[in-house]
C-alpha cells in the first residue's frame, strides 16, 4: 500500500478534500479508489467579539495554510515525497453565515458564522414573504438584517459568499458554490438546481426602496451541481494554499460544498429516504425527502443534496461543547490526584457510564446552550444543569442527562418531521465526535430518533473525506452516472458498519426526559436574562 500510495501521489493521481470545521480544519488525500492515504489537521476556535461569533481573516488564512502544511508533512513522513500535482481537489466549510465583499475584494464586516442568532427580525419578515422557512444562520437572513439595521456596508457589497465559497474564490478566481452549500444562502429550486427565481424577485422588490446599486443575483455565487467543473487552481491560488511553492497550478476544482453536503456524501446518504446525523460542536440531521412538507416549520430547513435533491434539515447550534467542558473538568479533578488519563479513554469511560443510568435520567436536567438555539426559540445560551432535591444524582444519570441534552433540540425538530409530517426514513447514518465512543452515542441517538442508527467504518474520515469523494466524482463519473450510483457502486461497495436498533425502554425514557426538557425551558430563558454579559 505504501509504495502504491507513493506512486499515486508522485504521478499526481491523488485527490484532495479539505474542510473547515467548527474546531478543526482537516485535509484528506485519497487515491483513485477514494481510500485515504494521508491527512492533515489544524485546530482553531471561534470567538465572541462585540456579541458576534466570528473567525478572523488571519485565522482563516493561517488555518488553511497550516492544515495543508500538516498534510504535506504527513506525506513527507510516510512517503518521502512532496505534493506537486493532484488530479482534482475540493474545499468545504461550515454552512451559512455572512461574508460580504466590496469591489476590491475586501471583507466589509467580520465573518458572521452560523452560530449567530441575531437575525430574528429579518426571518420573521422573510418567512411569510417566501412561504418558506428562513433560519437565522442563512446568508440571506444576515443580509436582510443588515439592511433592516441600517448597516452602512450594505450599499458597497459586490459579492457575498460563504467560508467555502471564499476559499474556492481565492484559489480559483471563480465565484461559484455547490448547490448544497448555496441552499444555505438562499432557497433553491430543485427542478433547475438554481436559486428560486420567484423568491429572488420578491426579495429585490422588498429592498427596492433602498436603491442599492446591486440586485440579489448580482452578488450571489453561481450555483453548480456535483460533478460539474468549477475552475482550476490558479498560480496565485497555488501560492496561497502552499506558500512553500511545491504545488503546481492547473488542478481542477469541484464545486465547494458545505459540511452538510460532505456529511451526506461521507455517509452515502444522498438517496431518497436516507438520512444522516452529524454530531460535533453543532448537531444536525439531513433526510432526503420524497415530497415537500405539508407546511412551513421553523424547526426544519429545506436544503439540498450536492446533486440538488430536496433535504429536510434539522440544525441545532449546540451539541458537544458543554459535554467537552464537563469532561475537561473531570480531567482537571483527576489531575489534582496526580492522574493524567488518556483523553479518549476518559471520554469512553464517562460515556459508557451513561448506559447504566435511568432511562429518564432520574430527575436530572441539562441544557447545553453555549449559544442561542433557534429550534427552541433561544436568542442566547447559558449552559445549565438542574435537578430536583430527590433526584437520583449519580455519575451515570449525570452523563446521560448531558448526552440527552446534546441531542434534545434535534429530537424536538425530528419529532415534527418523523411523527407529524410522517416522513419515511429507511436508514440513518451517524458521524462526528459524539459517535467516536463505540455504541453509546448510537444507542442514545436511536432512542431519540426511534429509528436504527448506523456508523460506517469510514465515519471517522468525516467531511474532508466526503469533499475528496466529490472531487473524485467530478473527474471519474461515467456518462450519465448519478452521484447516488457512484457512491453506492464505487465508493461504498463492500463497506461495513455497525447498526444499533432503538430499545423501547430507551425511547420511552427519552420521551419522558424531552417533555420535562420542554417544560423547563422557561428556566433557561430566565438564566439568559439573569446572567448578562
XYZ file of C-alpha atoms in Angstrom:
533
model
C 0.000 0.000 0.000
C 2.803 2.401 0.926
C 4.628 2.050 -2.403
C 1.411 2.220 -4.402
C 0.267 5.319 -2.495
C 3.664 6.923 -3.058
C 3.308 6.253 -6.782
C -0.221 7.726 -6.838
C 1.000 10.921 -5.162
C 4.172 11.146 -7.256
C 2.245 10.790 -10.513
C -0.305 13.414 -9.491
C -3.243 10.989 -9.326
C -4.244 11.729 -5.712
C -7.346 13.734 -4.769
C -7.532 16.391 -2.045
C -10.503 17.274 0.138
C -10.220 19.984 2.795
C -12.944 21.096 5.207
C -13.175 23.971 7.679
C -14.978 22.534 10.690
C -16.005 24.451 13.785
C -12.993 23.448 15.862
C -10.730 21.689 13.364
C -9.665 22.149 9.771
C -8.956 18.786 8.182
C -7.392 17.729 4.890
C -7.596 14.222 3.438
C -5.621 12.929 0.475
C -7.107 9.883 -1.259
C -6.101 7.517 -4.008
C -8.220 6.858 -7.095
C -10.419 4.450 -5.130
C -11.237 7.132 -2.547
C -9.072 5.415 0.071
C -7.319 7.869 2.438
C -3.535 7.860 2.102
C -2.551 11.000 4.036
C -4.100 13.513 6.394
C -3.513 16.987 7.773
C -5.154 18.903 10.639
C -5.263 22.359 12.161
C -7.132 23.231 15.346
C -8.904 26.553 15.662
C -11.781 28.077 17.594
C -14.361 30.764 17.021
C -14.559 33.709 19.382
C -17.246 36.077 20.549
C -16.341 39.646 19.564
C -18.797 42.518 20.021
C -21.530 39.900 20.596
C -20.765 38.235 17.221
C -19.341 34.729 16.783
C -16.513 35.006 14.273
C -13.184 33.777 12.944
C -10.699 36.450 11.858
C -9.395 36.582 8.290
C -5.915 35.943 9.644
C -7.241 32.814 11.364
C -8.829 31.601 8.112
C -5.660 32.058 6.054
C -3.389 30.653 8.750
C -5.719 27.701 9.221
C -5.881 26.887 5.504
C -2.137 27.049 5.038
C -1.396 25.318 8.333
C -3.715 22.425 7.545
C -2.243 21.982 4.066
C 1.283 22.134 5.522
C 0.280 19.444 8.034
C -0.880 17.287 5.119
C 2.369 17.894 3.230
C 4.364 16.923 6.308
C 2.345 13.725 6.681
C 3.040 12.844 3.038
C 6.748 13.510 3.507
C 6.885 11.456 6.722
C 5.064 8.478 5.165
C 6.365 8.501 1.609
C 9.400 10.791 1.431
C 7.992 12.885 -1.421
C 6.390 16.296 -1.860
C 2.938 17.035 -3.261
C 3.340 18.787 -6.605
C 0.302 17.724 -8.634
C -3.203 16.426 -7.905
C -5.905 15.013 -10.159
C -8.624 17.126 -8.506
C -9.441 18.957 -5.306
C -12.346 20.463 -3.394
C -12.964 22.702 -0.396
C -15.734 22.685 2.144
C -16.701 24.587 5.250
C -19.325 25.290 7.860
C -22.519 26.234 6.037
C -24.358 29.539 6.154
C -23.059 32.732 7.703
C -22.212 36.054 6.122
C -19.131 37.185 4.203
C -19.827 40.336 2.115
C -17.051 41.831 -0.033
C -16.642 45.117 -1.891
C -15.453 45.544 -5.464
C -11.821 45.447 -4.334
C -12.343 42.034 -2.752
C -12.180 43.377 0.807
C -14.323 41.816 3.540
C -16.728 44.561 4.653
C -17.567 43.202 8.129
C -16.054 40.399 10.235
C -17.212 36.940 9.157
C -20.545 36.193 10.876
C -20.750 32.437 11.408
C -23.687 30.027 11.544
C -23.576 30.274 15.323
C -25.035 33.794 15.484
C -28.688 34.267 16.383
C -29.019 37.960 15.563
C -31.346 37.889 12.551
C -34.710 37.144 14.142
C -36.371 40.305 12.815
C -35.291 39.519 9.255
C -36.529 35.934 9.476
C -39.916 36.998 10.804
C -40.395 39.112 7.672
C -38.837 36.760 5.095
C -40.679 33.575 6.097
C -44.200 34.894 5.280
C -42.880 36.662 2.182
C -41.355 33.478 0.748
C -43.738 30.962 2.380
C -40.503 29.127 3.106
C -38.521 28.719 6.313
C -35.522 31.030 6.515
C -33.330 30.138 9.523
C -31.382 32.803 11.360
C -27.996 31.468 10.238
C -28.771 31.689 6.493
C -26.847 34.253 4.474
C -29.996 35.927 3.158
C -31.200 36.438 6.743
C -27.922 38.130 7.637
C -28.086 40.334 4.556
C -31.649 41.463 5.187
C -30.965 42.008 8.894
C -28.036 44.240 7.959
C -30.422 46.207 5.720
C -33.056 46.470 8.449
C -30.393 47.598 10.917
C -29.181 50.288 8.526
C -25.623 48.978 8.314
C -23.509 51.214 6.099
C -21.587 48.428 4.394
C -24.602 47.003 2.537
C -24.518 49.609 -0.232
C -20.912 48.616 -1.031
C -21.490 44.870 -1.456
C -20.185 43.494 -4.736
C -20.142 39.810 -3.759
C -21.463 37.711 -0.909
C -20.448 34.143 -0.176
C -19.770 31.522 2.497
C -16.476 30.371 4.002
C -16.172 27.516 1.482
C -17.058 29.880 -1.355
C -14.433 32.375 -0.204
C -11.657 29.760 -0.151
C -12.673 28.495 -3.595
C -12.685 32.059 -4.940
C -9.202 32.739 -3.538
C -7.790 29.571 -5.091
C -9.542 29.605 -8.474
C -10.901 33.095 -9.069
C -14.358 31.544 -9.577
C -17.393 32.943 -7.721
C -19.355 29.702 -7.501
C -20.935 27.356 -4.948
C -22.147 23.787 -4.950
C -25.935 23.614 -4.831
C -25.993 22.107 -1.342
C -23.905 24.960 0.043
C -25.906 27.518 -1.952
C -29.111 26.168 -0.389
C -27.862 27.554 2.928
C -27.558 31.009 1.438
C -30.915 31.299 -0.358
C -33.773 28.873 -1.188
C -33.116 26.552 -4.132
C -35.495 25.308 -6.800
C -34.515 21.636 -7.111
C -36.142 21.428 -10.534
C -33.421 23.605 -12.027
C -30.680 23.453 -9.372
C -30.615 27.227 -9.012
C -31.912 29.920 -6.686
C -35.709 30.088 -6.613
C -36.489 32.734 -9.247
C -39.785 33.913 -7.732
C -38.219 34.371 -4.309
C -35.332 36.318 -5.845
C -37.871 38.680 -7.449
C -39.709 39.083 -4.141
C -36.513 39.970 -2.321
C -35.451 42.506 -4.927
C -38.881 44.119 -4.691
C -38.688 44.110 -0.900
C -35.442 46.116 -0.821
C -36.049 48.236 -3.941
C -36.762 51.344 -1.856
C -33.137 51.395 -0.670
C -31.860 51.953 -4.247
C -28.790 49.763 -3.879
C -26.532 49.542 -6.923
C -26.902 45.760 -6.881
C -29.678 43.238 -7.347
C -29.591 39.942 -5.460
C -28.356 37.763 -8.311
C -25.522 40.246 -8.933
C -23.949 39.460 -5.576
C -24.736 35.761 -5.107
C -22.364 32.988 -6.283
C -23.226 30.966 -9.377
C -24.788 27.606 -8.467
C -23.222 24.339 -9.701
C -24.230 20.701 -9.149
C -21.959 17.859 -8.045
C -19.898 16.597 -10.964
C -19.629 19.965 -12.732
C -16.267 21.643 -13.218
C -15.722 24.704 -11.027
C -12.463 26.128 -12.338
C -8.805 25.306 -11.813
C -6.162 26.209 -9.264
C -4.517 29.443 -10.373
C -0.843 30.273 -9.881
C -1.853 32.778 -7.201
C -4.122 30.178 -5.618
C -1.369 27.568 -5.530
C 0.947 30.008 -3.763
C -1.863 30.976 -1.373
C -2.519 27.343 -0.427
C 1.119 26.234 -0.408
C 3.449 29.160 0.336
C 6.438 26.798 0.016
C 5.724 26.720 -3.725
C 5.720 22.960 -4.324
C 2.114 22.687 -5.569
C 1.630 23.360 -9.267
C -1.383 25.286 -10.663
C -3.914 23.900 -13.132
C -5.569 21.356 -10.794
C -9.336 21.040 -11.491
C -11.611 22.108 -8.626
C -15.081 20.715 -7.949
C -17.871 22.963 -6.622
C -17.263 23.990 -2.998
C -19.738 22.388 -0.624
C -20.924 22.822 2.939
C -20.380 20.443 5.815
C -23.938 19.172 5.403
C -23.272 18.095 1.815
C -19.948 16.473 2.627
C -21.582 14.684 5.555
C -24.260 13.272 3.271
C -21.581 12.165 0.819
C -19.348 10.647 3.505
C -22.250 8.557 4.831
C -23.769 7.538 1.481
C -26.931 9.456 2.380
C -27.883 11.226 -0.847
C -30.638 8.827 -1.939
C -34.323 9.452 -1.219
C -35.393 8.102 2.225
C -31.831 8.049 3.542
C -30.501 10.386 6.191
C -27.517 11.200 8.323
C -26.816 12.837 11.653
C -23.699 14.933 12.167
C -22.875 15.478 15.826
C -19.963 17.671 16.846
C -19.870 21.298 18.001
C -23.271 21.652 16.352
C -25.677 18.841 15.546
C -27.896 18.396 12.539
C -29.828 15.719 10.721
C -30.446 15.508 6.985
C -33.231 13.408 5.463
C -33.687 13.225 1.687
C -37.444 13.532 1.227
C -39.851 12.025 -1.286
C -42.082 15.105 -1.379
C -42.478 18.596 0.006
C -43.588 19.042 3.606
C -47.245 19.899 4.214
C -46.420 23.297 5.703
C -43.610 25.568 6.820
C -41.939 24.537 10.077
C -39.458 26.947 11.608
C -37.658 23.987 13.192
C -36.976 22.386 9.799
C -34.879 23.818 6.957
C -35.282 22.721 3.364
C -31.874 22.451 1.705
C -30.463 20.092 -0.943
C -28.024 17.273 -1.529
C -24.859 18.095 -3.530
C -26.759 16.981 -6.641
C -29.833 19.100 -5.903
C -32.391 16.737 -4.318
C -34.574 18.277 -1.560
C -33.493 17.599 2.003
C -35.246 18.269 5.314
C -32.630 19.524 7.719
C -32.935 19.984 11.457
C -29.977 22.098 12.553
C -29.127 22.840 16.176
C -26.373 25.230 17.202
C -25.282 23.319 20.293
C -24.090 19.762 20.771
C -20.809 18.678 22.366
C -19.335 21.955 23.685
C -20.882 21.598 27.142
C -20.114 17.864 27.246
C -16.482 18.663 26.439
C -16.384 21.260 29.216
C -17.566 18.710 31.792
C -15.059 16.111 30.584
C -12.324 18.736 30.920
C -13.485 19.386 34.495
C -13.228 15.674 35.317
C -9.756 15.653 33.752
C -8.718 18.613 35.905
C -10.074 16.885 39.022
C -8.110 13.711 38.216
C -5.006 15.844 37.817
C -5.318 17.037 41.415
C -4.549 13.434 42.415
C -1.633 13.154 40.008
C -3.646 11.168 37.485
C -3.405 12.093 33.814
C -5.921 9.894 31.984
C -5.793 9.434 28.239
C -8.409 11.824 26.864
C -10.025 9.243 24.588
C -10.197 6.740 27.453
C -11.694 9.399 29.734
C -14.434 10.132 27.205
C -15.033 6.436 26.732
C -15.358 5.680 30.436
C -17.719 8.593 31.078
C -19.872 7.888 28.028
C -20.091 4.187 28.872
C -21.282 5.107 32.356
C -24.391 6.689 30.801
C -25.612 3.293 29.595
C -26.225 2.161 33.175
C -28.327 5.236 34.029
C -32.073 5.551 34.486
C -33.572 5.922 31.021
C -35.233 9.227 32.021
C -32.059 10.446 33.825
C -33.646 10.119 37.254
C -34.767 13.739 37.703
C -31.639 15.416 36.287
C -31.916 18.083 33.581
C -29.240 19.781 31.486
C -29.149 22.478 28.820
C -26.057 22.581 26.614
C -26.707 26.067 25.211
C -23.364 27.793 24.657
C -25.085 29.975 22.088
C -28.673 30.636 21.070
C -30.815 27.728 19.883
C -33.392 28.645 17.216
C -35.167 25.277 17.395
C -36.293 26.144 20.934
C -36.521 29.904 20.393
C -33.434 30.886 22.385
C -31.661 34.058 21.248
C -28.699 33.383 23.547
C -27.448 30.440 25.558
C -26.401 29.709 29.124
C -25.193 26.162 29.846
C -27.242 24.982 32.782
C -27.642 21.879 34.955
C -30.568 21.489 37.359
C -32.086 18.699 39.442
C -34.840 18.065 41.936
C -33.819 17.574 45.590
C -34.860 13.937 45.477
C -33.261 13.209 42.086
C -31.061 10.146 41.650
C -27.867 12.176 41.457
C -25.115 9.846 40.354
C -22.451 9.829 37.650
C -24.446 7.607 35.286
C -27.528 9.850 35.345
C -25.336 12.943 35.159
C -23.613 11.758 31.980
C -26.826 10.505 30.397
C -28.559 13.836 31.064
C -25.767 15.680 29.255
C -25.761 13.237 26.343
C -29.547 13.579 26.100
C -29.161 17.358 26.243
C -26.733 17.235 23.310
C -29.487 15.526 21.261
C -32.597 17.157 22.746
C -33.119 20.066 20.339
C -32.502 17.711 17.406
C -35.144 15.337 18.767
C -37.686 18.162 19.058
C -37.224 19.033 15.387
C -37.226 15.451 14.184
C -40.346 14.585 16.147
C -42.100 17.100 13.881
C -40.518 15.627 10.761
C -40.991 11.947 11.522
C -44.194 11.966 13.601
C -46.185 14.964 12.372
C -45.070 15.054 8.722
C -44.792 11.255 8.527
C -41.535 11.430 6.551
C -40.222 7.931 5.846
C -36.594 7.070 6.560
C -35.045 3.754 5.583
C -31.664 4.411 7.172
C -29.895 6.977 9.374
C -26.102 7.142 9.495
C -24.242 8.878 12.304
C -20.878 10.620 12.147
C -18.937 13.131 14.191
C -17.336 13.277 17.629
C -20.450 12.186 19.534
C -20.212 8.762 17.871
C -16.486 8.271 18.479
C -17.048 6.165 21.616
C -18.417 2.872 20.264
C -22.167 2.258 20.563
C -23.009 4.829 23.275
C -23.911 7.758 21.040
C -25.591 5.357 18.621
C -27.793 3.768 21.257
C -28.986 7.070 22.686
C -29.445 8.631 19.243
C -31.502 5.616 18.143
C -33.694 6.286 21.186
C -34.002 9.966 20.284
C -34.975 9.243 16.675
C -36.817 5.976 17.394
C -35.011 4.623 14.351
C -31.921 2.455 13.719
C -28.641 4.376 13.540
C -25.604 3.093 11.636
C -21.992 4.196 11.997
C -19.857 3.286 8.998
C -16.263 2.117 9.270
C -15.279 5.247 7.315
C -17.192 7.618 9.612
C -14.020 8.865 11.288
C -12.813 10.272 7.947
C -15.585 12.855 8.098
C -16.398 15.758 5.829
C -12.914 16.309 4.410
C -13.048 12.781 3.018
C -16.564 13.451 1.713
C -15.197 16.516 -0.066
C -12.434 14.416 -1.644
C -15.089 11.944 -2.833
C -16.997 14.781 -4.529
C -13.771 15.923 -6.182
C -13.138 12.368 -7.399
C -16.702 12.059 -8.701
C -16.167 15.114 -10.879
C -13.299 13.517 -12.801
C -14.271 9.835 -12.582
C -18.008 9.730 -13.263
C -19.180 7.834 -16.304
C -21.568 9.408 -18.795
C -24.910 9.817 -17.027
C -23.672 8.281 -13.754
C -25.525 9.899 -10.855
C -23.913 10.763 -7.545
C -26.011 8.140 -5.650
C -24.948 5.454 -8.114
C -21.301 6.486 -7.954
C -21.332 6.323 -4.166
C -23.182 3.006 -3.910
C -21.387 1.208 -6.733
C -17.855 2.537 -6.435
C -17.175 4.146 -3.077
C -19.277 2.216 -0.572
C -19.480 -1.179 -2.284
C -18.447 -3.714 0.359
C -18.269 -1.136 3.160
C -19.344 -2.333 6.577
C -20.702 -0.588 9.632
C -22.450 -1.111 12.947
C -26.214 -0.639 13.251
C -27.995 -0.137 16.576
C -31.746 -0.604 16.860
C -33.744 1.595 19.267
C -34.506 -0.023 22.621
C -38.180 0.557 23.587
C -37.243 1.403 27.180
C -34.713 3.990 25.976
C -37.258 5.511 23.583
C -39.813 5.800 26.399
C -37.228 7.236 28.789
C -36.072 9.858 26.292
C -39.706 10.843 25.647
C -40.174 11.439 29.388
C -36.947 13.458 29.524
C -37.882 15.597 26.498
C -41.254 16.568 27.946
C -39.540 17.754 31.139
C -36.901 19.446 28.988
C -39.551 21.455 27.139
C -41.437 22.339 30.325
C -38.217 23.586 31.978
C -37.207 25.861 29.078
C -38.510 28.946 30.947
C -35.701 28.368 33.477
C -33.168 28.502 30.649
C -34.744 31.739 29.420
C -34.516 33.149 32.937
C -30.832 32.208 33.057
C -30.238 34.119 29.817
C -31.926 37.182 31.291
C -30.346 36.865 34.723
C -26.765 36.164 33.598
C -25.947 39.051 31.271
C -22.575 39.888 29.802
